[in-house]
Amino acid sequence: MIIAIDGPAASGKSTIGRMLAEALGYLFLDTGFMYRAVTLAALQDGVDLAEETAVAQLARRLQIDVAVVGEVADGRHYTALLNGKDVTWALRTPEVDANVSLVSSYLSVREDLVRRQREFGRRGNIVMVGRDIGTVVLPNAPLKLYIIASAEERARRRWLDRQNQGHGNDYDSILADVVRRDQFDGSREHSPMRPAADAVIIDTTGRPVEEIVAEILGRTSNQ
Ligand code: DC
């Protein structure tokens, strides 16, 4: 069984995906971390982010993995590894946020990462979350969800996350970034963010996450 979840930033898709994976005993893969890992590596190595070929060459050399949380109890839900190094929090900085859309718009980067994501998919029993999982990565997934919420609610959630991580920040600039990133991700040439024709669209605005998860679990028992 495979559950494909897509939707804009901070729509609640990762929280919902994680809760579903836990309830069903499935593997959880948040594919956004891979695009973030390539972005971080390019920033660290001083690769010009405007140069698709250079970014894609770097991406191909990277070892990108996830590990279970283990000993670290700092609010993380999984540990992201870049060339064996723990980069979980480094992937969440405003600098990565500001550049990840550009990196994820490159076809050659997408082809590399989609291939890696499909390898995870072959293990079966997985909840995979991203922007193009139902449309491109796993188009045959039997259950596809597209999770949305109003831009204001999504910005409020991002703002809270940042507060909890100890970063001071300003709601208006987060809202502007959320709107900018969605427009960019939804209008890019390759694999734009959009619901698959057979996706179930779920609006999480003002709804408790537990209620939504219970509703989806009801659907999985009907599959
Ligand atoms: O979900 P996130 O915020 O961690 O995603 C980071 C960026 O990566 C986002 O701007 C869109 C892109 N992305 C993508 O293009 N395809 C995916 N499957 C996952 C993320």
JSON list of C-alpha atoms and ligand atoms in Angstrom, two decimals:
[
{"chain": "A", "resi": 1, "resn": "MET", "atom": "CA", "xyz": [0.00, 0.00, 0.00]},
{"chain": "A", "resi": 2, "resn": "ILE", "atom": "CA", "xyz": [1.23, 3.47, -0.90]},
{"chain": "A", "resi": 3, "resn": "ILE", "atom": "CA", "xyz": [-0.25, 6.78, 0.17]},
{"chain": "A", "resi": 4, "resn": "ALA", "atom": "CA", "xyz": [0.81, 9.79, -1.93]},
{"chain": "A", "resi": 5, "resn": "ILE", "atom": "CA", "xyz": [0.33, 13.20, -0.32]},
{"chain": "A", "resi": 6, "resn": "ASP", "atom": "CA", "xyz": [0.88, 16.54, -2.01]},
{"chain": "A", "resi": 7, "resn": "GLY", "atom": "CA", "xyz": [0.02, 20.15, -1.31]},
{"chain": "A", "resi": 8, "resn": "PRO", "atom": "CA", "xyz": [1.49, 23.58, -0.64]},
{"chain": "A", "resi": 9, "resn": "ALA", "atom": "CA", "xyz": [3.92, 24.52, 2.14]},
{"chain": "A", "resi": 10, "resn": "ALA", "atom": "CA", "xyz": [2.59, 24.24, 5.72]},
{"chain": "A", "resi": 11, "resn": "SER", "atom": "CA", "xyz": [-0.79, 22.88, 4.61]},
{"chain": "A", "resi": 12, "resn": "GLY", "atom": "CA", "xyz": [-0.49, 20.17, 7.27]},
{"chain": "A", "resi": 13, "resn": "LYS", "atom": "CA", "xyz": [0.54, 17.45, 4.81]},
{"chain": "A", "resi": 14, "resn": "SER", "atom": "CA", "xyz": [3.65, 16.36, 6.73]},
{"chain": "A", "resi": 15, "resn": "THR", "atom": "CA", "xyz": [1.87, 16.21, 10.09]},
{"chain": "A", "resi": 16, "resn": "ILE", "atom": "CA", "xyz": [-0.99, 14.25, 8.57]},
{"chain": "A", "resi": 17, "resn": "GLY", "atom": "CA", "xyz": [1.40, 11.98, 6.65]},
{"chain": "A", "resi": 18, "resn": "ARG", "atom": "CA", "xyz": [3.42, 11.26, 9.76]},
{"chain": "A", "resi": 19, "resn": "MET", "atom": "CA", "xyz": [0.33, 10.45, 11.83]},
{"chain": "A", "resi": 20, "resn": "LEU", "atom": "CA", "xyz": [-1.00, 8.15, 9.10]},
{"chain": "A", "resi": 21, "resn": "ALA", "atom": "CA", "xyz": [2.35, 6.36, 8.82]},
{"chain": "A", "resi": 22, "resn": "GLU", "atom": "CA", "xyz": [2.43, 5.87, 12.57]},
{"chain": "A", "resi": 23, "resn": "ALA", "atom": "CA", "xyz": [-1.15, 4.58, 12.75]},
{"chain": "A", "resi": 24, "resn": "LEU", "atom": "CA", "xyz": [-0.58, 2.15, 9.87]},
{"chain": "A", "resi": 25, "resn": "GLY", "atom": "CA", "xyz": [3.01, 1.14, 10.74]},
{"chain": "A", "resi": 26, "resn": "TYR", "atom": "CA", "xyz": [4.26, 2.47, 7.37]},
{"chain": "A", "resi": 27, "resn": "LEU", "atom": "CA", "xyz": [7.48, 4.19, 6.44]},
{"chain": "A", "resi": 28, "resn": "PHE", "atom": "CA", "xyz": [7.21, 7.99, 6.17]},
{"chain": "A", "resi": 29, "resn": "LEU", "atom": "CA", "xyz": [9.15, 9.96, 3.57]},
{"chain": "A", "resi": 30, "resn": "ASP", "atom": "CA", "xyz": [8.98, 13.74, 3.34]},
{"chain": "A", "resi": 31, "resn": "THR", "atom": "CA", "xyz": [10.57, 14.31, -0.09]},
{"chain": "A", "resi": 32, "resn": "GLY", "atom": "CA", "xyz": [10.97, 18.08, 0.41]},
{"chain": "A", "resi": 33, "resn": "PHE", "atom": "CA", "xyz": [13.99, 17.31, 2.59]},
{"chain": "A", "resi": 34, "resn": "MET", "atom": "CA", "xyz": [15.85, 16.00, -0.46]},
{"chain": "A", "resi": 35, "resn": "TYR", "atom": "CA", "xyz": [15.42, 19.27, -2.40]},
{"chain": "A", "resi": 36, "resn": "ARG", "atom": "CA", "xyz": [16.45, 21.10, 0.75]},
{"chain": "A", "resi": 37, "resn": "ALA", "atom": "CA", "xyz": [19.55, 18.89, 1.12]},
{"chain": "A", "resi": 38, "resn": "VAL", "atom": "CA", "xyz": [20.70, 19.69, -2.44]},
{"chain": "A", "resi": 39, "resn": "THR", "atom": "CA", "xyz": [20.09, 23.41, -1.77]},
{"chain": "A", "resi": 40, "resn": "LEU", "atom": "CA", "xyz": [22.08, 23.31, 1.48]},
{"chain": "A", "resi": 41, "resn": "ALA", "atom": "CA", "xyz": [24.97, 21.45, -0.16]},
{"chain": "A", "resi": 42, "resn": "ALA", "atom": "CA", "xyz": [25.10, 23.98, -3.01]},
{"chain": "A", "resi": 43, "resn": "LEU", "atom": "CA", "xyz": [25.08, 26.90, -0.55]},
{"chain": "A", "resi": 44, "resn": "GLN", "atom": "CA", "xyz": [27.82, 25.28, 1.55]},
{"chain": "A", "resi": 45, "resn": "ASP", "atom": "CA", "xyz": [30.01, 24.49, -1.47]},
{"chain": "A", "resi": 46, "resn": "GLY", "atom": "CA", "xyz": [29.56, 27.93, -3.02]},
{"chain": "A", "resi": 47, "resn": "VAL", "atom": "CA", "xyz": [27.93, 26.46, -6.16]},
{"chain": "A", "resi": 48, "resn": "ASP", "atom": "CA", "xyz": [26.13, 29.12, -8.17]},
{"chain": "A", "resi": 49, "resn": "LEU", "atom": "CA", "xyz": [22.45, 28.30, -7.66]},
{"chain": "A", "resi": 50, "resn": "ALA", "atom": "CA", "xyz": [21.56, 29.87, -11.00]},
{"chain": "A", "resi": 51, "resn": "GLU", "atom": "CA", "xyz": [23.67, 27.20, -12.79]},
{"chain": "A", "resi": 52, "resn": "GLU", "atom": "CA", "xyz": [21.45, 24.16, -13.30]},
{"chain": "A", "resi": 53, "resn": "THR", "atom": "CA", "xyz": [24.25, 21.92, -14.61]},
{"chain": "A", "resi": 54, "resn": "ALA", "atom": "CA", "xyz": [26.53, 22.66, -11.66]},
{"chain": "A", "resi": 55, "resn": "VAL", "atom": "CA", "xyz": [23.73, 22.10, -9.14]},
{"chain": "A", "resi": 56, "resn": "ALA", "atom": "CA", "xyz": [22.69, 18.81, -10.80]},
{"chain": "A", "resi": 57, "resn": "GLN", "atom": "CA", "xyz": [26.30, 17.56, -10.91]},
{"chain": "A", "resi": 58, "resn": "LEU", "atom": "CA", "xyz": [26.65, 18.29, -7.21]},
{"chain": "A", "resi": 59, "resn": "ALA", "atom": "CA", "xyz": [23.28, 16.60, -6.47]},
{"chain": "A", "resi": 60, "resn": "ARG", "atom": "CA", "xyz": [24.35, 13.36, -8.16]},
{"chain": "A", "resi": 61, "resn": "ARG", "atom": "CA", "xyz": [27.38, 13.07, -5.88]},
{"chain": "A", "resi": 62, "resn": "LEU", "atom": "CA", "xyz": [25.41, 13.56, -2.66]},
{"chain": "A", "resi": 63, "resn": "GLN", "atom": "CA", "xyz": [24.44, 10.84, -0.27]},
{"chain": "A", "resi": 64, "resn": "ILE", "atom": "CA", "xyz": [20.99, 11.78, 1.04]},
{"chain": "A", "resi": 65, "resn": "ASP", "atom": "CA", "xyz": [19.35, 9.63, 3.70]},
{"chain": "A", "resi": 66, "resn": "VAL", "atom": "CA", "xyz": [16.85, 9.61, 6.51]},
{"chain": "A", "resi": 67, "resn": "ALA", "atom": "CA", "xyz": [17.30, 7.87, 9.84]},
{"chain": "A", "resi": 68, "resn": "VAL", "atom": "CA", "xyz": [14.93, 7.29, 12.71]},
{"chain": "A", "resi": 69, "resn": "VAL", "atom": "CA", "xyz": [15.18, 9.83, 15.50]},
{"chain": "A", "resi": 70, "resn": "GLY", "atom": "CA", "xyz": [16.93, 7.59, 18.06]},
{"chain": "A", "resi": 71, "resn": "GLU", "atom": "CA", "xyz": [18.47, 9.46, 20.96]},
{"chain": "A", "resi": 72, "resn": "VAL", "atom": "CA", "xyz": [17.87, 13.04, 19.87]},
{"chain": "A", "resi": 73, "resn": "ALA", "atom": "CA", "xyz": [14.76, 14.58, 21.46]},
{"chain": "A", "resi": 74, "resn": "ASP", "atom": "CA", "xyz": [14.80, 18.14, 20.10]},
{"chain": "A", "resi": 75, "resn": "GLY", "atom": "CA", "xyz": [11.43, 18.20, 18.38]},
{"chain": "A", "resi": 76, "resn": "ARG", "atom": "CA", "xyz": [12.60, 16.54, 15.16]},
{"chain": "A", "resi": 77, "resn": "HIS", "atom": "CA", "xyz": [10.50, 13.81, 13.58]},
{"chain": "A", "resi": 78, "resn": "TYR", "atom": "CA", "xyz": [13.30, 12.21, 11.61]},
{"chain": "A", "resi": 79, "resn": "THR", "atom": "CA", "xyz": [17.01, 12.78, 11.16]},
{"chain": "A", "resi": 80, "resn": "ALA", "atom": "CA", "xyz": [18.13, 14.04, 7.76]},
{"chain": "A", "resi": 81, "resn": "LEU", "atom": "CA", "xyz": [21.62, 12.96, 6.71]},
{"chain": "A", "resi": 82, "resn": "LEU", "atom": "CA", "xyz": [23.70, 14.67, 4.05]},
{"chain": "A", "resi": 83, "resn": "ASN", "atom": "CA", "xyz": [26.86, 12.69, 3.29]},
{"chain": "A", "resi": 84, "resn": "GLY", "atom": "CA", "xyz": [26.39, 10.99, 6.65]},
{"chain": "A", "resi": 85, "resn": "LYS", "atom": "CA", "xyz": [26.15, 14.27, 8.59]},
{"chain": "A", "resi": 86, "resn": "ASP", "atom": "CA", "xyz": [23.06, 15.28, 10.59]},
{"chain": "A", "resi": 87, "resn": "VAL", "atom": "CA", "xyz": [21.60, 18.33, 8.80]},
{"chain": "A", "resi": 88, "resn": "THR", "atom": "CA", "xyz": [18.02, 18.11, 10.16]},
{"chain": "A", "resi": 89, "resn": "TRP", "atom": "CA", "xyz": [17.87, 21.71, 11.39]},
{"chain": "A", "resi": 90, "resn": "ALA", "atom": "CA", "xyz": [20.26, 23.17, 8.82]},
{"chain": "A", "resi": 91, "resn": "LEU", "atom": "CA", "xyz": [17.64, 22.28, 6.19]},
{"chain": "A", "resi": 92, "resn": "ARG", "atom": "CA", "xyz": [15.07, 24.57, 7.84]},
{"chain": "A", "resi": 93, "resn": "THR", "atom": "CA", "xyz": [16.92, 27.89, 7.79]},
{"chain": "A", "resi": 94, "resn": "PRO", "atom": "CA", "xyz": [15.46, 30.94, 6.00]},
{"chain": "A", "resi": 95, "resn": "GLU", "atom": "CA", "xyz": [18.42, 30.77, 3.59]},
{"chain": "A", "resi": 96, "resn": "VAL", "atom": "CA", "xyz": [17.43, 27.28, 2.42]},
{"chain": "A", "resi": 97, "resn": "ASP", "atom": "CA", "xyz": [13.74, 28.35, 2.35]},
{"chain": "A", "resi": 98, "resn": "ALA", "atom": "CA", "xyz": [14.64, 31.26, 0.09]},
{"chain": "A", "resi": 99, "resn": "ASN", "atom": "CA", "xyz": [16.56, 29.14, -2.45]},
{"chain": "A", "resi": 100, "resn": "VAL", "atom": "CA", "xyz": [14.91, 25.71, -2.49]},
{"chain": "A", "resi": 101, "resn": "SER", "atom": "CA", "xyz": [12.20, 26.61, -5.01]},
{"chain": "A", "resi": 102, "resn": "LEU", "atom": "CA", "xyz": [14.82, 27.52, -7.62]},
{"chain": "A", "resi": 103, "resn": "VAL", "atom": "CA", "xyz": [16.77, 24.30, -7.05]},
{"chain": "A", "resi": 104, "resn": "SER", "atom": "CA", "xyz": [13.58, 22.21, -7.23]},
{"chain": "A", "resi": 105, "resn": "SER", "atom": "CA", "xyz": [12.62, 23.83, -10.55]},
{"chain": "A", "resi": 106, "resn": "TYR", "atom": "CA", "xyz": [15.58, 22.17, -12.33]},
{"chain": "A", "resi": 107, "resn": "LEU", "atom": "CA", "xyz": [14.60, 19.13, -14.40]},
{"chain": "A", "resi": 108, "resn": "SER", "atom": "CA", "xyz": [17.98, 17.41, -14.02]},
{"chain": "A", "resi": 109, "resn": "VAL", "atom": "CA", "xyz": [17.81, 17.74, -10.22]},
{"chain": "A", "resi": 110, "resn": "ARG", "atom": "CA", "xyz": [14.22, 16.47, -10.19]},
{"chain": "A", "resi": 111, "resn": "GLU", "atom": "CA", "xyz": [15.08, 13.42, -12.33]},
{"chain": "A", "resi": 112, "resn": "ASP", "atom": "CA", "xyz": [17.83, 12.42, -9.93]},
{"chain": "A", "resi": 113, "resn": "LEU", "atom": "CA", "xyz": [15.71, 12.87, -6.80]},
{"chain": "A", "resi": 114, "resn": "VAL", "atom": "CA", "xyz": [12.56, 11.29, -8.29]},
{"chain": "A", "resi": 115, "resn": "ARG", "atom": "CA", "xyz": [14.60, 8.17, -9.11]},
{"chain": "A", "resi": 116, "resn": "ARG", "atom": "CA", "xyz": [15.73, 8.00, -5.48]},
{"chain": "A", "resi": 117, "resn": "GLN", "atom": "CA", "xyz": [12.16, 8.53, -4.26]},
{"chain": "A", "resi": 118, "resn": "ARG", "atom": "CA", "xyz": [10.83, 5.71, -6.44]},
{"chain": "A", "resi": 119, "resn": "GLU", "atom": "CA", "xyz": [13.43, 3.39, -4.89]},
{"chain": "A", "resi": 120, "resn": "PHE", "atom": "CA", "xyz": [11.90, 4.18, -1.50]},
{"chain": "A", "resi": 121, "resn": "GLY", "atom": "CA", "xyz": [8.46, 3.59, -3.03]},
{"chain": "A", "resi": 122, "resn": "ARG", "atom": "CA", "xyz": [9.43, 0.08, -4.11]},
{"chain": "A", "resi": 123, "resn": "ARG", "atom": "CA", "xyz": [9.71, -0.92, -0.47]},
{"chain": "A", "resi": 124, "resn": "GLY", "atom": "CA", "xyz": [5.89, -0.62, -0.29]},
{"chain": "A", "resi": 125, "resn": "ASN", "atom": "CA", "xyz": [3.88, 0.36, 2.77]},
{"chain": "A", "resi": 126, "resn": "ILE", "atom": "CA", "xyz": [4.94, 3.95, 2.62]},
{"chain": "A", "resi": 127, "resn": "VAL", "atom": "CA", "xyz": [3.45, 7.40, 3.05]},
{"chain": "A", "resi": 128, "resn": "MET", "atom": "CA", "xyz": [5.29, 9.77, 0.71]},
{"chain": "A", "resi": 129, "resn": "VAL", "atom": "CA", "xyz": [4.80, 13.53, 0.93]},
{"chain": "A", "resi": 130, "resn": "GLY", "atom": "CA", "xyz": [5.77, 16.26, -1.55]},
{"chain": "A", "resi": 131, "resn": "ARG", "atom": "CA", "xyz": [4.45, 18.31, -4.48]},
{"chain": "A", "resi": 132, "resn": "ASP", "atom": "CA", "xyz": [4.46, 15.81, -7.36]},
{"chain": "A", "resi": 133, "resn": "ILE", "atom": "CA", "xyz": [4.11, 12.43, -5.66]},
{"chain": "A", "resi": 134, "resn": "GLY", "atom": "CA", "xyz": [0.63, 11.65, -7.01]},
{"chain": "A", "resi": 135, "resn": "THR", "atom": "CA", "xyz": [1.30, 13.19, -10.44]},
{"chain": "A", "resi": 136, "resn": "VAL", "atom": "CA", "xyz": [4.87, 12.08, -11.22]},
{"chain": "A", "resi": 137, "resn": "VAL", "atom": "CA", "xyz": [6.72, 10.05, -8.59]},
{"chain": "A", "resi": 138, "resn": "LEU", "atom": "CA", "xyz": [4.08, 7.42, -7.81]},
{"chain": "A", "resi": 139, "resn": "PRO", "atom": "CA", "xyz": [1.20, 7.95, -10.26]},
{"chain": "A", "resi": 140, "resn": "ASN", "atom": "CA", "xyz": [-0.14, 4.46, -9.54]},
{"chain": "A", "resi": 141, "resn": "ALA", "atom": "CA", "xyz": [-0.53, 5.02, -5.80]},
{"chain": "A", "resi": 142, "resn": "PRO", "atom": "CA", "xyz": [-3.98, 3.71, -4.82]},
{"chain": "A", "resi": 143, "resn": "LEU", "atom": "CA", "xyz": [-4.63, 6.59, -2.42]},
{"chain": "A", "resi": 144, "resn": "LYS", "atom": "CA", "xyz": [-3.68, 10.17, -3.32]},
{"chain": "A", "resi": 145, "resn": "LEU", "atom": "CA", "xyz": [-4.37, 13.12, -1.09]},
{"chain": "A", "resi": 146, "resn": "TYR", "atom": "CA", "xyz": [-3.95, 16.81, -1.85]},
{"chain": "A", "resi": 147, "resn": "ILE", "atom": "CA", "xyz": [-3.88, 18.82, 1.37]},
{"chain": "A", "resi": 148, "resn": "ILE", "atom": "CA", "xyz": [-4.61, 22.54, 1.32]},
{"chain": "A", "resi": 149, "resn": "ALA", "atom": "CA", "xyz": [-5.24, 25.37, 3.83]},
{"chain": "A", "resi": 150, "resn": "SER", "atom": "CA", "xyz": [-5.59, 29.13, 3.54]},
{"chain": "A", "resi": 151, "resn": "ALA", "atom": "CA", "xyz": [-2.33, 31.08, 3.06]},
{"chain": "A", "resi": 152, "resn": "GLU", "atom": "CA", "xyz": [-2.92, 32.94, 6.35]},
{"chain": "A", "resi": 153, "resn": "GLU", "atom": "CA", "xyz": [-3.34, 29.73, 8.33]},
{"chain": "A", "resi": 154, "resn": "ARG", "atom": "CA", "xyz": [-0.27, 28.21, 6.71]},
{"chain": "A", "resi": 155, "resn": "ALA", "atom": "CA", "xyz": [1.82, 31.30, 7.51]},
{"chain": "A", "resi": 156, "resn": "ARG", "atom": "CA", "xyz": [0.57, 31.19, 11.12]},
{"chain": "A", "resi": 157, "resn": "ARG", "atom": "CA", "xyz": [1.70, 27.52, 11.41]},
{"chain": "A", "resi": 158, "resn": "ARG", "atom": "CA", "xyz": [5.14, 28.34, 9.93]},
{"chain": "A", "resi": 159, "resn": "TRP", "atom": "CA", "xyz": [5.44, 31.27, 12.34]},
{"chain": "A", "resi": 160, "resn": "LEU", "atom": "CA", "xyz": [4.66, 28.99, 15.30]},
{"chain": "A", "resi": 161, "resn": "ASP", "atom": "CA", "xyz": [7.18, 26.38, 14.11]},
{"chain": "A", "resi": 162, "resn": "ARG", "atom": "CA", "xyz": [9.85, 29.05, 13.90]},
{"chain": "A", "resi": 163, "resn": "GLN", "atom": "CA", "xyz": [8.99, 30.36, 17.38]},
{"chain": "A", "resi": 164, "resn": "ASN", "atom": "CA", "xyz": [9.28, 26.84, 18.77]},
{"chain": "A", "resi": 165, "resn": "GLN", "atom": "CA", "xyz": [12.67, 26.48, 17.10]},
{"chain": "A", "resi": 166, "resn": "GLY", "atom": "CA", "xyz": [13.79, 29.69, 18.82]},
{"chain": "A", "resi": 167, "resn": "HIS", "atom": "CA", "xyz": [14.01, 31.85, 15.69]},
{"chain": "A", "resi": 168, "resn": "GLY", "atom": "CA", "xyz": [12.59, 35.33, 15.97]},
{"chain": "A", "resi": 169, "resn": "ASN", "atom": "CA", "xyz": [10.55, 36.14, 12.89]},
{"chain": "A", "resi": 170, "resn": "ASP", "atom": "CA", "xyz": [7.90, 38.27, 11.39]},
{"chain": "A", "resi": 171, "resn": "TYR", "atom": "CA", "xyz": [4.49, 36.95, 10.32]},
{"chain": "A", "resi": 172, "resn": "ASP", "atom": "CA", "xyz": [4.12, 39.24, 7.31]},
{"chain": "A", "resi": 173, "resn": "SER", "atom": "CA", "xyz": [7.41, 38.16, 5.74]},
{"chain": "A", "resi": 174, "resn": "ILE", "atom": "CA", "xyz": [6.53, 34.48, 6.34]},
{"chain": "A", "resi": 175, "resn": "LEU", "atom": "CA", "xyz": [3.14, 35.02, 4.67]},
{"chain": "A", "resi": 176, "resn": "ALA", "atom": "CA", "xyz": [4.81, 36.71, 1.72]},
{"chain": "A", "resi": 177, "resn": "ASP", "atom": "CA", "xyz": [7.32, 33.84, 1.43]},
{"chain": "A", "resi": 178, "resn": "VAL", "atom": "CA", "xyz": [4.58, 31.17, 1.61]},
{"chain": "A", "resi": 179, "resn": "VAL", "atom": "CA", "xyz": [2.59, 32.89, -1.17]},
{"chain": "A", "resi": 180, "resn": "ARG", "atom": "CA", "xyz": [5.70, 33.48, -3.31]},
{"chain": "A", "resi": 181, "resn": "ARG", "atom": "CA", "xyz": [6.88, 29.87, -2.98]},
{"chain": "A", "resi": 182, "resn": "ASP", "atom": "CA", "xyz": [3.44, 28.41, -3.85]},
{"chain": "A", "resi": 183, "resn": "GLN", "atom": "CA", "xyz": [3.18, 30.59, -6.93]},
{"chain": "A", "resi": 184, "resn": "PHE", "atom": "CA", "xyz": [6.65, 29.54, -8.02]},
{"chain": "A", "resi": 185, "resn": "ASP", "atom": "CA", "xyz": [6.11, 25.80, -7.27]},
{"chain": "A", "resi": 186, "resn": "GLY", "atom": "CA", "xyz": [2.69, 25.82, -8.94]},
{"chain": "A", "resi": 187, "resn": "SER", "atom": "CA", "xyz": [3.77, 27.55, -12.13]},
{"chain": "A", "resi": 188, "resn": "ARG", "atom": "CA", "xyz": [7.18, 25.97, -12.81]},
{"chain": "A", "resi": 189, "resn": "GLU", "atom": "CA", "xyz": [7.65, 24.13, -16.09]},
{"chain": "A", "resi": 190, "resn": "HIS", "atom": "CA", "xyz": [8.61, 20.70, -14.70]},
{"chain": "A", "resi": 191, "resn": "SER", "atom": "CA", "xyz": [6.25, 18.79, -12.40]},
{"chain": "A", "resi": 192, "resn": "PRO", "atom": "CA", "xyz": [4.36, 21.84, -11.12]},
{"chain": "A", "resi": 193, "resn": "MET", "atom": "CA", "xyz": [2.56, 21.40, -7.81]},
{"chain": "A", "resi": 194, "resn": "ARG", "atom": "CA", "xyz": [-0.99, 20.34, -8.58]},
{"chain": "A", "resi": 195, "resn": "PRO", "atom": "CA", "xyz": [-3.47, 17.67, -7.53]},
{"chain": "A", "resi": 196, "resn": "ALA", "atom": "CA", "xyz": [-3.58, 14.42, -9.53]},
{"chain": "A", "resi": 197, "resn": "ALA", "atom": "CA", "xyz": [-6.89, 13.93, -11.37]},
{"chain": "A", "resi": 198, "resn": "ASP", "atom": "CA", "xyz": [-7.81, 11.17, -8.89]},
{"chain": "A", "resi": 199, "resn": "ALA", "atom": "CA", "xyz": [-6.59, 12.91, -5.71]},
{"chain": "A", "resi": 200, "resn": "VAL", "atom": "CA", "xyz": [-8.88, 13.54, -2.76]},
{"chain": "A", "resi": 201, "resn": "ILE", "atom": "CA", "xyz": [-8.64, 17.24, -1.87]},
{"chain": "A", "resi": 202, "resn": "ILE", "atom": "CA", "xyz": [-8.71, 18.00, 1.85]},
{"chain": "A", "resi": 203, "resn": "ASP", "atom": "CA", "xyz": [-8.87, 21.53, 3.27]},
{"chain": "A", "resi": 204, "resn": "THR", "atom": "CA", "xyz": [-7.36, 21.60, 6.78]},
{"chain": "A", "resi": 205, "resn": "THR", "atom": "CA", "xyz": [-8.22, 25.26, 7.53]},
{"chain": "A", "resi": 206, "resn": "GLY", "atom": "CA", "xyz": [-9.65, 25.43, 11.05]},
{"chain": "A", "resi": 207, "resn": "ARG", "atom": "CA", "xyz": [-9.96, 21.65, 11.39]},
{"chain": "A", "resi": 208, "resn": "PRO", "atom": "CA", "xyz": [-8.28, 19.53, 14.08]},
{"chain": "A", "resi": 209, "resn": "VAL", "atom": "CA", "xyz": [-5.66, 17.26, 12.57]},
{"chain": "A", "resi": 210, "resn": "GLU", "atom": "CA", "xyz": [-6.90, 14.20, 14.51]},
{"chain": "A", "resi": 211, "resn": "GLU", "atom": "CA", "xyz": [-10.31, 14.49, 12.84]},
{"chain": "A", "resi": 212, "resn": "ILE", "atom": "CA", "xyz": [-8.72, 14.64, 9.38]},
{"chain": "A", "resi": 213, "resn": "VAL", "atom": "CA", "xyz": [-6.46, 11.66, 10.08]},
{"chain": "A", "resi": 214, "resn": "ALA", "atom": "CA", "xyz": [-9.44, 9.62, 11.32]},
{"chain": "A", "resi": 215, "resn": "GLU", "atom": "CA", "xyz": [-11.31, 10.48, 8.11]},
{"chain": "A", "resi": 216, "resn": "ILE", "atom": "CA", "xyz": [-8.40, 9.35, 5.93]},
{"chain": "A", "resi": 217, "resn": "LEU", "atom": "CA", "xyz": [-7.91, 6.16, 7.94]},
{"chain": "A", "resi": 218, "resn": "GLY", "atom": "CA", "xyz": [-11.59, 5.43, 7.19]},
{"chain": "A", "resi": 219, "resn": "ARG", "atom": "CA", "xyz": [-10.76, 5.67, 3.49]},
{"chain": "A", "resi": 220, "resn": "THR", "atom": "CA", "xyz": [-7.74, 3.36, 3.74]},
{"chain": "A", "resi": 221, "resn": "SER", "atom": "CA", "xyz": [-9.86, 0.64, 5.32]},
{"chain": "A", "resi": 222, "resn": "ASN", "atom": "CA", "xyz": [-12.13, 0.86, 2.26]},
{"chain": "A", "resi": 223, "resn": "GLN", "atom": "CA", "xyz": [-9.27, 0.43, -0.25]},
{"chain": "B", "resi": 1, "resn": "DC", "atom": "O1", "xyz": [7.88, 20.62, 1.62]},
{"chain": "B", "resi": 1, "resn": "DC", "atom": "P1", "xyz": [9.10, 21.52, 1.70]},
{"chain": "B", "resi": 1, "resn": "DC", "atom": "O2", "xyz": [8.78, 22.93, 2.10]},
{"chain": "B", "resi": 1, "resn": "DC", "atom": "O3", "xyz": [10.18, 20.94, 2.56]},
{"chain": "B", "resi": 1, "resn": "DC", "atom": "O4", "xyz": [9.64, 21.56, 0.21]},
{"chain": "B", "resi": 1, "resn": "DC", "atom": "C1", "xyz": [10.77, 22.33, -0.15]},
{"chain": "B", "resi": 1, "resn": "DC", "atom": "C2", "xyz": [10.71, 22.72, -1.62]},
{"chain": "B", "resi": 1, "resn": "DC", "atom": "O5", "xyz": [10.94, 21.58, -2.44]},
{"chain": "B", "resi": 1, "resn": "DC", "atom": "C3", "xyz": [9.41, 23.36, -2.08]},
{"chain": "B", "resi": 1, "resn": "DC", "atom": "O6", "xyz": [9.65, 24.70, -2.49]},
{"chain": "B", "resi": 1, "resn": "DC", "atom": "C4", "xyz": [8.95, 22.55, -3.26]},
{"chain": "B", "resi": 1, "resn": "DC", "atom": "C5", "xyz": [10.01, 21.52, -3.50]},
{"chain": "B", "resi": 1, "resn": "DC", "atom": "N1", "xyz": [9.49, 20.15, -3.60]},
{"chain": "B", "resi": 1, "resn": "DC", "atom": "C6", "xyz": [9.21, 19.70, -4.86]},
{"chain": "B", "resi": 1, "resn": "DC", "atom": "O7", "xyz": [9.34, 20.43, -5.84]},
{"chain": "B", "resi": 1, "resn": "DC", "atom": "N2", "xyz": [8.79, 18.41, -5.02]},
{"chain": "B", "resi": 1, "resn": "DC", "atom": "C7", "xyz": [8.63, 17.60, -3.96]},
{"chain": "B", "resi": 1, "resn": "DC", "atom": "N3", "xyz": [8.22, 16.34, -4.16]},
{"chain": "B", "resi": 1, "resn": "DC", "atom": "C8", "xyz": [8.89, 18.08, -2.65]},
{"chain": "B", "resi": 1, "resn": "DC", "atom": "C9", "xyz": [9.31, 19.38, -2.51]}
]
